[in-house]
Short mmCIF file of C-alpha atoms and ligand atoms in Angstrom, two decimals:
data_model
loop_
_atom_site.label_atom_id
_atom_site.label_comp_id
_atom_site.label_asym_id
_atom_site.label_seq_id
_atom_site.Cartn_x
_atom_site.Cartn_y
_atom_site.Cartn_z
CA MET A 1 -23.44 7.87 -28.98
CA SER A 2 -24.29 5.32 -31.68
CA MET A 3 -23.08 1.75 -31.54
CA HIS A 4 -20.67 2.47 -34.37
CA ASP A 5 -19.05 5.39 -32.56
CA ALA A 6 -18.60 3.28 -29.47
CA LEU A 7 -16.80 0.61 -31.46
CA VAL A 8 -14.29 2.99 -32.95
CA GLU A 9 -13.88 5.15 -29.86
CA GLN A 10 -10.27 4.85 -28.72
CA PRO A 11 -9.65 3.36 -25.30
CA VAL A 12 -9.09 6.23 -22.91
CA PRO A 13 -5.57 6.68 -21.51
CA LEU A 14 -5.00 6.62 -17.76
CA VAL A 15 -2.26 9.19 -17.33
CA PRO A 16 -0.51 8.85 -13.96
CA LEU A 17 0.53 11.74 -11.76
CA LYS A 18 4.33 12.03 -11.85
CA ASP A 19 6.58 13.76 -9.39
CA ARG A 20 9.22 16.18 -10.67
CA TRP A 21 12.14 13.93 -9.68
CA VAL A 22 10.68 11.24 -11.94
CA THR A 23 10.06 13.37 -15.01
CA GLY A 24 13.47 15.00 -14.58
CA LEU A 25 15.28 11.68 -14.34
CA LEU A 26 13.46 10.10 -17.28
CA GLN A 27 14.64 12.89 -19.55
CA ASP A 28 18.17 11.62 -19.08
CA THR A 29 17.81 8.55 -21.27
CA THR A 30 21.53 7.78 -21.18
CA LEU A 31 21.52 7.69 -17.40
CA MET A 32 18.42 5.50 -17.40
CA SER A 33 19.70 3.00 -19.93
CA GLY A 34 23.04 2.88 -18.10
CA ALA A 35 21.23 2.07 -14.86
CA VAL A 36 19.29 -0.80 -16.42
CA GLU A 37 22.50 -2.14 -17.99
CA ARG A 38 24.24 -2.00 -14.64
CA PHE A 39 21.52 -3.24 -12.29
CA GLY A 40 19.43 -5.41 -14.59
CA SER A 41 15.81 -5.45 -15.66
CA PRO A 42 13.44 -4.72 -14.13
CA LEU A 43 14.90 -2.06 -11.88
CA ASN A 44 13.10 -0.34 -9.01
CA VAL A 45 14.13 3.29 -8.65
CA HIS A 46 13.33 5.19 -5.45
CA ASN A 47 13.61 8.62 -3.92
CA THR A 48 12.96 9.54 -0.30
CA SER A 49 11.96 13.17 -0.74
CA PRO A 50 8.28 12.49 -1.61
CA PHE A 51 8.28 10.11 1.38
CA SER A 52 9.43 12.91 3.69
CA ASP A 53 6.87 15.31 2.22
CA ASN A 54 4.10 12.78 2.79
CA VAL A 55 5.18 12.33 6.40
CA LYS A 56 5.21 16.10 6.99
CA ASP A 57 1.75 16.50 5.50
CA TYR A 58 0.33 14.05 8.03
CA GLN A 59 2.23 15.68 10.88
CA ASP A 60 0.78 19.03 9.84
CA VAL A 61 -2.73 17.63 10.19
CA PHE A 62 -2.04 16.56 13.78
CA SER A 63 -0.67 20.03 14.52
CA LYS A 64 -3.59 21.76 12.85
CA TYR A 65 -6.05 19.96 15.14
CA GLY A 66 -3.85 20.32 18.21
CA LEU A 67 -3.65 16.55 18.59
CA LYS A 68 -0.86 14.45 19.92
CA GLY A 69 -0.18 12.34 16.87
CA ARG A 70 2.46 10.03 15.49
CA VAL A 71 3.18 8.49 12.11
CA PHE A 72 4.44 4.90 11.89
CA PHE A 73 5.59 3.82 8.44
CA ALA A 74 4.14 0.38 7.59
CA ARG A 75 7.26 -0.98 6.00
CA LYS A 76 5.70 -4.13 4.58
CA ALA A 77 4.55 -1.94 1.67
CA ASN A 78 8.16 -1.72 0.42
CA LYS A 79 11.20 -3.80 1.31
CA CYS A 80 13.90 -1.12 0.94
CA LEU A 81 15.89 -0.16 3.99
CA GLY A 82 16.22 3.32 2.53
CA PHE A 83 12.74 4.15 3.78
CA VAL A 84 13.45 2.72 7.23
CA GLN A 85 16.55 4.92 7.35
CA ALA A 86 14.48 7.91 6.22
CA SER A 87 11.93 7.14 8.94
CA LYS A 88 14.69 7.07 11.51
CA ASN A 89 16.11 10.37 10.23
CA MET A 90 12.68 11.98 10.63
CA SER A 91 12.17 10.32 14.05
CA ILE A 92 8.89 8.80 12.95
CA GLY A 93 7.85 5.29 13.87
CA VAL A 94 8.15 2.07 11.90
CA ASP A 95 5.44 -0.59 11.86
CA THR A 96 6.96 -4.03 11.44
CA ALA A 97 5.09 -7.16 10.40
CA SER A 98 7.65 -9.97 10.52
CA PHE A 99 10.84 -11.12 12.23
CA ASN A 100 13.08 -9.84 9.46
CA GLU A 101 11.30 -6.50 9.24
CA LEU A 102 11.75 -6.00 12.96
CA LYS A 103 15.31 -7.30 13.06
CA GLN A 104 16.38 -5.01 10.21
CA ALA A 105 14.70 -1.97 11.75
CA ILE A 106 16.51 -2.61 15.04
CA ALA A 107 19.80 -3.14 13.20
CA CYS A 108 19.18 0.13 11.35
CA GLY A 109 19.15 1.87 14.72
CA VAL A 110 15.45 2.73 14.95
CA PRO A 111 14.88 3.22 18.71
CA ALA A 112 12.46 0.85 20.44
CA LYS A 113 10.07 3.69 21.28
CA ASP A 114 9.64 4.23 17.54
CA LEU A 115 8.85 0.62 16.71
CA VAL A 116 5.64 -1.34 16.76
CA LEU A 117 5.12 -5.00 15.97
CA THR A 118 1.79 -5.79 14.29
CA ALA A 119 2.65 -9.11 12.61
CA ALA A 120 -0.45 -11.26 12.04
CA ILE A 121 1.42 -14.37 13.19
CA LYS A 122 3.95 -13.96 15.96
CA ASN A 123 6.00 -17.01 16.84
CA LYS A 124 8.19 -17.39 19.89
CA GLN A 125 11.34 -16.22 18.14
CA LEU A 126 9.63 -13.00 17.02
CA LEU A 127 8.16 -12.30 20.48
CA GLU A 128 11.56 -12.95 22.07
CA LEU A 129 13.13 -10.37 19.80
CA ALA A 130 10.40 -7.82 20.55
CA VAL A 131 10.53 -8.34 24.32
CA ALA A 132 14.33 -8.27 24.41
CA HIS A 133 14.26 -4.87 22.68
CA ASP A 134 11.23 -3.40 24.52
CA VAL A 135 9.22 -3.12 21.32
CA LEU A 136 5.49 -2.47 21.58
CA ILE A 137 3.57 -5.61 20.61
CA ILE A 138 0.05 -5.38 19.23
CA LEU A 139 -1.77 -8.47 20.50
CA ASP A 140 -4.20 -10.36 18.32
CA ASN A 141 -5.53 -13.35 20.26
CA SER A 142 -5.31 -15.16 23.57
CA ASP A 143 -2.91 -17.90 22.42
CA GLU A 144 -0.51 -15.14 21.48
CA CYS A 145 -0.97 -13.59 24.95
CA ASP A 146 -0.15 -16.93 26.57
CA LEU A 147 2.97 -17.35 24.45
CA LEU A 148 4.07 -13.81 25.21
CA GLN A 149 3.59 -14.27 28.98
CA GLY A 150 5.90 -17.31 28.78
CA VAL A 151 8.50 -15.38 26.83
CA CYS A 152 8.39 -12.55 29.39
CA GLN A 153 8.85 -14.95 32.29
CA ALA A 154 11.82 -16.61 30.60
CA GLN A 155 13.45 -13.22 29.97
CA ARG A 156 12.30 -11.82 33.33
CA LYS A 157 11.04 -8.78 31.50
CA GLN A 158 7.84 -6.82 31.03
CA ALA A 159 6.28 -6.56 27.58
CA ARG A 160 4.75 -3.35 26.25
CA VAL A 161 1.45 -4.30 24.68
CA GLY A 162 -1.52 -2.90 22.80
CA LEU A 163 -4.72 -4.65 21.80
CA ARG A 164 -5.87 -4.99 18.23
CA ILE A 165 -9.62 -4.45 18.11
CA SER A 166 -12.13 -5.35 15.39
CA GLY A 167 -15.83 -6.02 14.86
CA PHE A 168 -16.81 -2.35 15.04
CA HIS A 169 -20.40 -1.28 14.53
CA PHE A 170 -21.00 0.83 11.50
CA GLN A 171 -24.26 1.94 9.89
CA GLY A 172 -26.25 -0.59 11.84
CA GLU A 173 -24.01 -3.52 10.98
CA LYS A 174 -21.13 -5.24 12.66
CA SER A 175 -18.04 -5.35 10.49
CA TYR A 176 -16.12 -8.59 10.20
CA SER A 177 -12.37 -9.04 10.47
CA ARG A 178 -10.21 -12.07 11.09
CA PHE A 179 -7.82 -9.89 13.04
CA GLY A 180 -7.80 -8.87 16.66
CA PHE A 181 -10.18 -9.02 19.61
CA ASP A 182 -13.86 -8.43 19.07
CA ILE A 183 -14.98 -5.07 20.42
CA ASP A 184 -18.03 -6.70 22.01
CA GLN A 185 -16.01 -9.31 23.89
CA VAL A 186 -12.78 -7.56 24.72
CA GLU A 187 -14.00 -5.98 27.97
CA GLU A 188 -14.73 -9.39 29.47
CA TYR A 189 -11.37 -10.70 28.28
CA VAL A 190 -9.47 -7.79 29.74
CA ARG A 191 -11.38 -8.06 33.01
CA ASP A 192 -10.57 -11.76 33.29
CA CYS A 193 -6.98 -11.71 32.07
CA PHE A 194 -5.43 -8.24 32.44
CA HIS A 195 -7.15 -6.81 35.47
CA HIS A 196 -5.16 -7.10 38.69
CA ASP A 197 -2.37 -8.72 36.67
CA GLN A 198 -4.30 -11.96 36.95
CA LYS A 199 -3.17 -13.96 33.99
CA TYR A 200 -0.60 -11.71 32.37
CA PRO A 201 1.39 -10.06 35.14
CA SER A 202 4.21 -9.26 32.73
CA PHE A 203 2.12 -7.11 30.40
CA GLN A 204 2.30 -3.37 30.44
CA TYR A 205 -0.84 -2.16 28.63
CA GLU A 206 -0.36 0.98 26.54
CA GLY A 207 -3.12 1.33 24.00
CA LEU A 208 -5.58 0.24 21.32
CA HIS A 209 -5.09 -0.52 17.67
CA PHE A 210 -7.14 -1.22 14.58
CA HIS A 211 -6.55 -1.42 10.85
CA LEU A 212 -9.55 -1.55 8.53
CA ASN A 213 -10.11 -2.78 5.04
CA GLY A 214 -11.64 -0.42 2.54
CA TYR A 215 -11.43 3.35 2.37
CA SER A 216 -14.38 4.72 4.28
CA VAL A 217 -13.65 7.84 6.32
CA GLU A 218 -16.91 7.38 8.24
CA GLU A 219 -16.08 3.79 9.14
CA ARG A 220 -12.67 4.78 10.49
CA ALA A 221 -14.20 7.58 12.50
CA ALA A 222 -16.77 5.15 13.91
CA ALA A 223 -14.04 2.68 14.85
CA LEU A 224 -12.01 5.46 16.49
CA SER A 225 -15.05 6.61 18.49
CA GLN A 226 -15.70 3.07 19.67
CA CYS A 227 -12.07 2.77 20.75
CA VAL A 228 -12.37 6.04 22.66
CA GLU A 229 -15.37 4.57 24.46
CA LEU A 230 -13.48 1.32 25.11
CA ALA A 231 -10.56 3.32 26.52
CA GLY A 232 -13.00 4.79 29.04
CA ILE A 233 -14.19 1.32 30.03
CA LEU A 234 -10.64 0.01 30.41
CA GLU A 235 -9.87 2.83 32.83
CA MET A 236 -12.29 1.16 35.23
CA TYR A 237 -9.84 -1.71 35.28
CA ARG A 238 -6.96 0.71 35.82
CA LEU A 239 -5.71 0.26 32.28
CA LYS A 240 -4.67 3.64 30.95
CA THR A 241 -4.90 4.02 27.19
CA SER A 242 -2.15 6.33 26.09
CA PHE A 243 -2.61 5.83 22.34
CA ILE A 244 -5.13 4.71 19.77
CA ASP A 245 -3.56 3.53 16.54
CA ILE A 246 -5.98 3.84 13.61
CA GLY A 247 -3.81 1.82 11.21
CA GLY A 248 -3.18 2.57 7.55
CA GLY A 249 -5.22 2.42 4.38
CA LEU A 250 -5.21 6.17 3.88
CA LEU A 251 -6.19 6.76 0.27
CA ILE A 252 -3.89 8.17 -2.36
CA ASN A 253 -4.57 9.54 -5.82
CA TYR A 254 -2.71 8.04 -8.75
CA LEU A 255 -4.36 9.78 -11.68
CA ALA A 256 -4.14 13.21 -13.22
CA ASP A 257 -7.63 13.35 -14.70
CA HIS A 258 -10.96 12.40 -13.18
CA HIS A 259 -12.65 12.15 -16.59
CA GLN A 260 -10.21 9.51 -17.75
CA TRP A 261 -11.04 7.37 -14.74
CA GLU A 262 -14.79 7.69 -15.27
CA SER A 263 -14.50 7.06 -19.03
CA PHE A 264 -12.29 4.06 -18.43
CA LYS A 265 -14.87 2.48 -16.14
CA SER A 266 -17.68 3.07 -18.61
CA GLN A 267 -15.60 1.77 -21.52
CA LEU A 268 -14.75 -1.34 -19.56
CA LYS A 269 -18.40 -2.03 -18.86
CA SER A 270 -19.33 -1.47 -22.52
CA ALA A 271 -16.56 -3.82 -23.61
CA VAL A 272 -17.66 -6.58 -21.24
CA LYS A 273 -21.20 -6.18 -22.56
CA GLY A 274 -19.84 -6.56 -26.09
CA GLU A 275 -20.88 -3.06 -27.06
CA ARG A 276 -17.38 -2.02 -28.09
CA ASP A 277 -13.93 -3.47 -28.80
CA ALA A 278 -12.15 -4.98 -25.85
CA ILE A 279 -9.89 -2.66 -23.86
CA THR A 280 -8.35 -5.49 -21.84
CA PHE A 281 -6.63 -8.72 -22.81
CA ASP A 282 -9.20 -11.37 -23.66
CA ASN A 283 -11.84 -8.79 -22.68
CA ASN A 284 -11.05 -9.39 -19.00
CA GLY A 285 -13.76 -7.61 -16.98
CA LEU A 286 -11.43 -6.87 -14.02
CA GLY A 287 -14.29 -7.93 -11.76
CA TYR A 288 -17.21 -7.25 -14.09
CA ARG A 289 -18.76 -10.15 -15.96
CA LEU A 290 -21.88 -11.01 -17.93
CA GLU A 291 -24.49 -13.26 -16.42
CA GLN A 292 -27.47 -13.95 -18.66
CA ASP A 293 -26.64 -10.83 -20.65
CA GLN A 294 -26.59 -8.73 -17.49
CA LEU A 295 -23.47 -6.97 -16.31
CA VAL A 296 -22.71 -8.10 -12.76
CA GLY A 297 -19.81 -7.77 -10.34
CA ARG A 298 -17.77 -4.68 -9.61
CA LEU A 299 -14.40 -3.30 -10.55
CA ASN A 300 -11.98 -5.28 -8.42
CA ALA A 301 -9.33 -2.58 -8.28
CA TYR A 302 -7.94 0.15 -6.09
CA PRO A 303 -9.85 3.42 -6.56
CA TYR A 304 -7.06 5.01 -8.62
CA PHE A 305 -8.65 8.45 -8.75
CA ASN A 306 -9.50 10.28 -5.51
CA THR A 307 -10.05 13.86 -4.51
CA HIS A 308 -9.82 13.36 -0.72
CA TYR A 309 -6.52 11.58 -0.29
CA LYS A 310 -3.59 11.45 2.13
CA SER A 311 -3.68 14.39 4.57
CA LEU A 312 -7.19 15.38 3.43
CA PHE A 313 -8.37 11.86 4.15
CA LEU A 314 -6.97 12.10 7.68
CA GLN A 315 -8.53 15.53 8.16
CA GLU A 316 -11.92 14.18 7.17
CA ILE A 317 -11.68 11.53 9.87
CA PHE A 318 -11.01 14.23 12.46
CA GLU A 319 -13.83 16.39 11.10
CA GLN A 320 -16.50 13.75 11.71
CA GLU A 321 -19.33 14.88 13.94
CA VAL A 322 -19.49 13.76 17.56
CA ALA A 323 -22.39 14.74 19.82
CA GLY A 324 -21.35 17.28 22.42
CA PHE A 325 -18.14 18.22 20.61
CA GLU A 326 -17.10 20.33 17.70
CA ASN A 327 -15.87 17.22 15.94
CA LEU A 328 -13.99 13.97 16.60
CA ALA A 329 -10.65 15.77 16.95
CA ASP A 330 -12.18 18.02 19.59
CA GLN A 331 -13.33 14.99 21.59
CA ILE A 332 -9.92 13.29 21.39
CA ARG A 333 -8.14 16.47 22.46
CA THR A 334 -10.03 16.46 25.73
CA LEU A 335 -8.87 12.90 26.49
CA ASN A 336 -5.13 13.34 26.14
CA ILE A 337 -4.78 10.23 23.99
CA GLU A 338 -2.16 10.09 21.25
CA ILE A 339 -3.49 9.17 17.82
CA ARG A 340 -1.21 7.03 15.70
CA ILE A 341 -1.46 6.22 12.03
CA GLU A 342 0.35 3.45 10.15
CA PRO A 343 0.40 4.41 6.50
CA GLY A 344 2.31 2.23 4.08
CA ARG A 345 1.14 2.96 0.57
CA SER A 346 0.38 6.63 1.14
CA LEU A 347 3.85 7.47 2.52
CA LEU A 348 5.32 5.86 -0.61
CA ASP A 349 3.19 7.89 -2.99
CA GLN A 350 5.54 9.12 -5.77
CA ALA A 351 8.56 7.56 -4.04
CA GLY A 352 9.42 4.95 -6.67
CA PHE A 353 8.96 3.59 -10.18
CA THR A 354 9.85 0.43 -12.07
CA VAL A 355 11.65 0.28 -15.40
CA ALA A 356 12.04 -2.77 -17.63
CA LYS A 357 13.71 -3.59 -20.92
CA VAL A 358 11.91 -4.63 -24.10
CA ALA A 359 12.93 -8.15 -25.17
CA TYR A 360 10.66 -8.71 -28.16
CA ARG A 361 7.71 -7.49 -30.21
CA LYS A 362 5.37 -9.78 -32.04
CA ARG A 363 1.83 -10.10 -33.31
CA ASP A 364 -0.31 -12.88 -31.95
CA SER A 365 -2.81 -14.91 -34.00
CA GLN A 366 -5.50 -12.34 -33.23
CA GLY A 367 -3.40 -9.50 -34.56
CA ASN A 368 -2.55 -8.02 -31.15
CA TYR A 369 0.89 -6.53 -30.67
CA LEU A 370 2.65 -8.22 -27.77
CA VAL A 371 5.66 -6.48 -26.25
CA GLY A 372 7.74 -8.88 -24.14
CA LEU A 373 9.64 -7.36 -21.22
CA GLU A 374 12.52 -8.68 -19.13
CA MET A 375 10.22 -8.75 -16.11
CA ASN A 376 7.44 -10.90 -14.74
CA MET A 377 3.94 -10.39 -13.42
CA THR A 378 4.96 -10.64 -9.75
CA GLN A 379 7.29 -7.67 -10.10
CA MET A 380 4.39 -5.27 -10.48
CA HIS A 381 1.42 -6.73 -8.79
CA SER A 382 -1.04 -5.78 -6.11
CA SER A 383 -4.28 -7.24 -4.94
CA SER A 384 -5.97 -5.10 -7.62
CA ALA A 385 -7.25 -6.86 -10.73
CA ASP A 386 -4.95 -4.61 -12.76
CA PHE A 387 -2.50 -1.76 -12.22
CA LEU A 388 -4.52 0.95 -13.91
CA LEU A 389 -1.86 3.47 -14.92
CA ASP A 390 -0.35 3.97 -18.35
CA PRO A 391 3.33 3.11 -18.60
CA GLU A 392 5.62 5.18 -20.81
CA VAL A 393 8.23 4.01 -23.27
CA ILE A 394 11.72 5.49 -23.32
CA TYR A 395 12.57 5.13 -27.01
CA LEU A 396 16.31 4.59 -27.21
CA SER A 397 16.72 3.44 -30.77
CA ASP A 398 15.86 5.44 -33.87
CA GLU A 399 14.64 2.35 -35.67
CA ASP A 400 12.17 3.30 -38.39
CA VAL A 401 8.79 1.74 -38.04
CA ASP A 402 6.13 1.57 -40.73
CA ASP A 403 2.82 3.40 -40.42
CA GLU A 404 1.16 0.33 -39.05
CA ALA A 405 3.50 0.38 -36.08
CA GLN A 406 2.59 3.95 -35.15
CA ASP A 407 -0.14 4.79 -32.65
CA VAL A 408 -0.33 1.11 -31.78
CA PRO A 409 -2.31 -0.73 -29.12
CA VAL A 410 -0.06 -3.22 -27.31
CA TYR A 411 -0.11 -5.66 -24.45
CA PHE A 412 2.97 -6.09 -22.27
CA THR A 413 3.93 -9.68 -21.54
CA GLY A 414 6.25 -11.16 -18.93
CA ALA A 415 8.83 -13.89 -18.49
CA TYR A 416 6.85 -16.56 -16.66
CA CYS A 417 5.70 -19.71 -18.43
CA LEU A 418 2.07 -18.82 -17.74
CA GLU A 419 -0.31 -17.68 -20.45
CA ARG A 420 -1.60 -15.19 -17.91
CA ASP A 421 1.75 -13.46 -17.40
CA MET A 422 0.44 -10.22 -18.86
CA LEU A 423 2.07 -7.33 -17.03
CA LEU A 424 -1.00 -5.21 -17.56
CA LYS A 425 -4.37 -6.59 -18.57
CA ARG A 426 -5.34 -3.27 -20.04
CA GLN A 427 -4.40 -2.51 -23.61
CA ILE A 428 -1.97 0.39 -23.87
CA HIS A 429 -1.78 2.77 -26.82
CA LEU A 430 1.77 3.78 -27.70
CA PRO A 431 2.85 6.49 -30.13
CA LYS A 432 4.96 3.85 -31.86
CA LEU A 433 5.98 0.25 -31.40
CA PRO A 434 9.05 0.04 -29.11
CA SER A 435 12.30 -1.50 -30.34
CA VAL A 436 14.19 -4.30 -28.65
CA GLY A 437 16.23 -2.71 -25.85
CA ASP A 438 13.88 0.25 -25.32
CA LEU A 439 12.74 0.84 -21.77
CA VAL A 440 9.21 0.79 -20.35
CA VAL A 441 8.48 2.77 -17.20
CA PHE A 442 5.71 1.90 -14.76
CA PHE A 443 4.94 4.81 -12.45
CA ASN A 444 4.34 5.09 -8.72
CA THR A 445 5.04 1.45 -7.93
CA ALA A 446 6.84 1.84 -4.58
CA GLY A 447 3.76 1.11 -2.45
CA TYR A 448 3.15 -2.64 -2.70
CA MET A 449 3.32 -2.88 -6.51
CA MET A 450 7.01 -3.75 -6.85
CA HIS A 451 7.63 -5.88 -3.78
CA PHE A 452 4.59 -7.34 -2.13
CA PHE A 453 4.04 -10.29 -4.43
CA GLU A 454 7.44 -10.61 -6.13
CA SER A 455 8.54 -14.21 -6.47
CA GLU A 456 11.63 -16.04 -7.64
CA ALA A 457 9.83 -18.59 -9.81
CA HIS A 458 12.04 -19.88 -12.66
CA GLN A 459 14.85 -18.81 -10.31
CA PHE A 460 14.86 -15.37 -11.84
CA ASP A 461 16.71 -12.88 -9.68
CA LEU A 462 14.54 -10.41 -7.83
CA ALA A 463 14.67 -6.87 -9.19
CA ALA A 464 17.41 -4.63 -7.84
CA ASN A 465 16.42 -1.59 -5.79
CA VAL A 466 18.22 1.70 -6.12
CA PHE A 467 17.79 5.17 -4.68
CA TYR A 468 18.28 8.11 -7.00
CA ASP A 469 20.23 11.07 -5.69
CA VAL A 470 18.90 14.06 -7.65
CA GLU A 471 21.79 16.37 -6.77
CA ALA A 472 24.50 13.89 -7.74
CA SER A 473 22.52 12.39 -10.66
CA ALA A 474 23.59 9.00 -9.30
CA PHE A 475 22.05 5.73 -8.21
CA LYS A 476 22.83 3.90 -5.01
CA LEU A 477 21.90 0.29 -4.37
CA ASP A 478 19.59 -0.09 -1.37
CA SER A 479 21.31 -1.89 1.47
CA TYR A 480 18.41 -4.36 1.61
CA ASP A 481 19.85 -5.76 -1.63
CA ARG A 482 23.19 -6.41 0.03
CA THR A 483 21.95 -8.15 3.17
C1 LIG B 501 -0.97 -3.20 5.86
C2 LIG B 501 -1.11 -2.55 7.15
C3 LIG B 501 -0.87 -1.18 7.25
C4 LIG B 501 -0.56 -0.29 6.07
O1 LIG B 501 -1.65 -0.16 5.20
P1 LIG B 501 -1.55 0.83 3.94
O2 LIG B 501 -2.79 0.52 3.17
O3 LIG B 501 -0.33 0.50 3.20
O4 LIG B 501 -1.55 2.22 4.45
C5 LIG B 501 -0.91 -0.63 8.52
N1 LIG B 501 -1.21 -1.37 9.61
C6 LIG B 501 -1.47 -2.68 9.52
C7 LIG B 501 -1.78 -3.44 10.76
C8 LIG B 501 -1.44 -3.32 8.29
O5 LIG B 501 -1.72 -4.62 8.22
#
């Protein structure tokens, strides 16, 4: 391709996968605009049926391999109580990571046996709540163990505990994590503190836990194998491991087309190198940058396109080779250990979207179209450098636009006083410029995107959360919004 072609080549779209409930609902523009009028902008719209399907898919994998397995929904990925309720209805577990998350789950009626507390910081109040309700506590460090022992003594109760493990060996290197007990030191710790009820007589040890960064199947399998080995060692100290929890971080796939994803990445690199027009605001490299004319860095974003996601991802972990066994699943089966997973994002795949109202259109001094939304950057934000899915406009008005306002590249801007409150850094091509009052839909935002970083700066209200009932064509406010 010549330089000239590259310059005029249109930025590639990134078309998201959309569940049927979403496409069906969006066709009813009157219902949608009524909802935004009633609940405000932006509005988070949810549905629990993809959530249930995602749960079942994981459960099917456990069945297929003949494993004892359990799913715990990591509820920090979404604040709605609707998903906690759905978890309870399906009798799956709920992973809680704060006092309020735990308190709400208990209030919702989730039984203690279905709860786990993995909070990174556990203060006395939180441990008291967990012990009082017999909730399994995943321990992170020895100060926490000391605090918990004190809480148990005060309540004259036992605590159900598991140990979070990290520092696994993988491909000749030791991985680093700030969380948990180091795999190479935990035996000594357990021997000194847990064995013979020496230091922690009130602890009832139940199992091992880890949660890894990144999305490597092989690394998870390696960590699981090392936990299996550790479980064997702990038996020597009469500590029976009844479960190994392999955490969350199971990949999902957001995009319909692999080619779009690959083209996007190559276009981004070309743009940062100055070989084509920018495809992001201010030619933001999303992790790539130029150093002495060389492209360095890497795309600092979730891998939006994947072929081995959700249940396939879990299957691949179980299919990993283990000497002397058919595969990892085969080894675990012989040990009678329950495998637990704690997916957050992947259970919420297709379970929610965010819709916001257009407040203004304008052209900036560089000729870019800016479309201002009644929304801010924290209301759709993850740790990714950008949310790499195309939004869609629901055109409500039949305002005529001139030719120049058709097939337009736009940037969406938010309500904060910051120059950087761009809702998406990527330029989006729209069939025509939206009108004031039109709606913009951001897809598949239920996992982290809508809630994890939302703030009340400027004292803006947080977005309302509703569940859509397909049969009744009606919205119901999540009870989280009324507590
Ligand atoms: C965040 C977290 C999860 C969920 O991770 P996902 O990527 O949403 O699947 C599970 N367990 C622990 C301990 C976590 O911190």
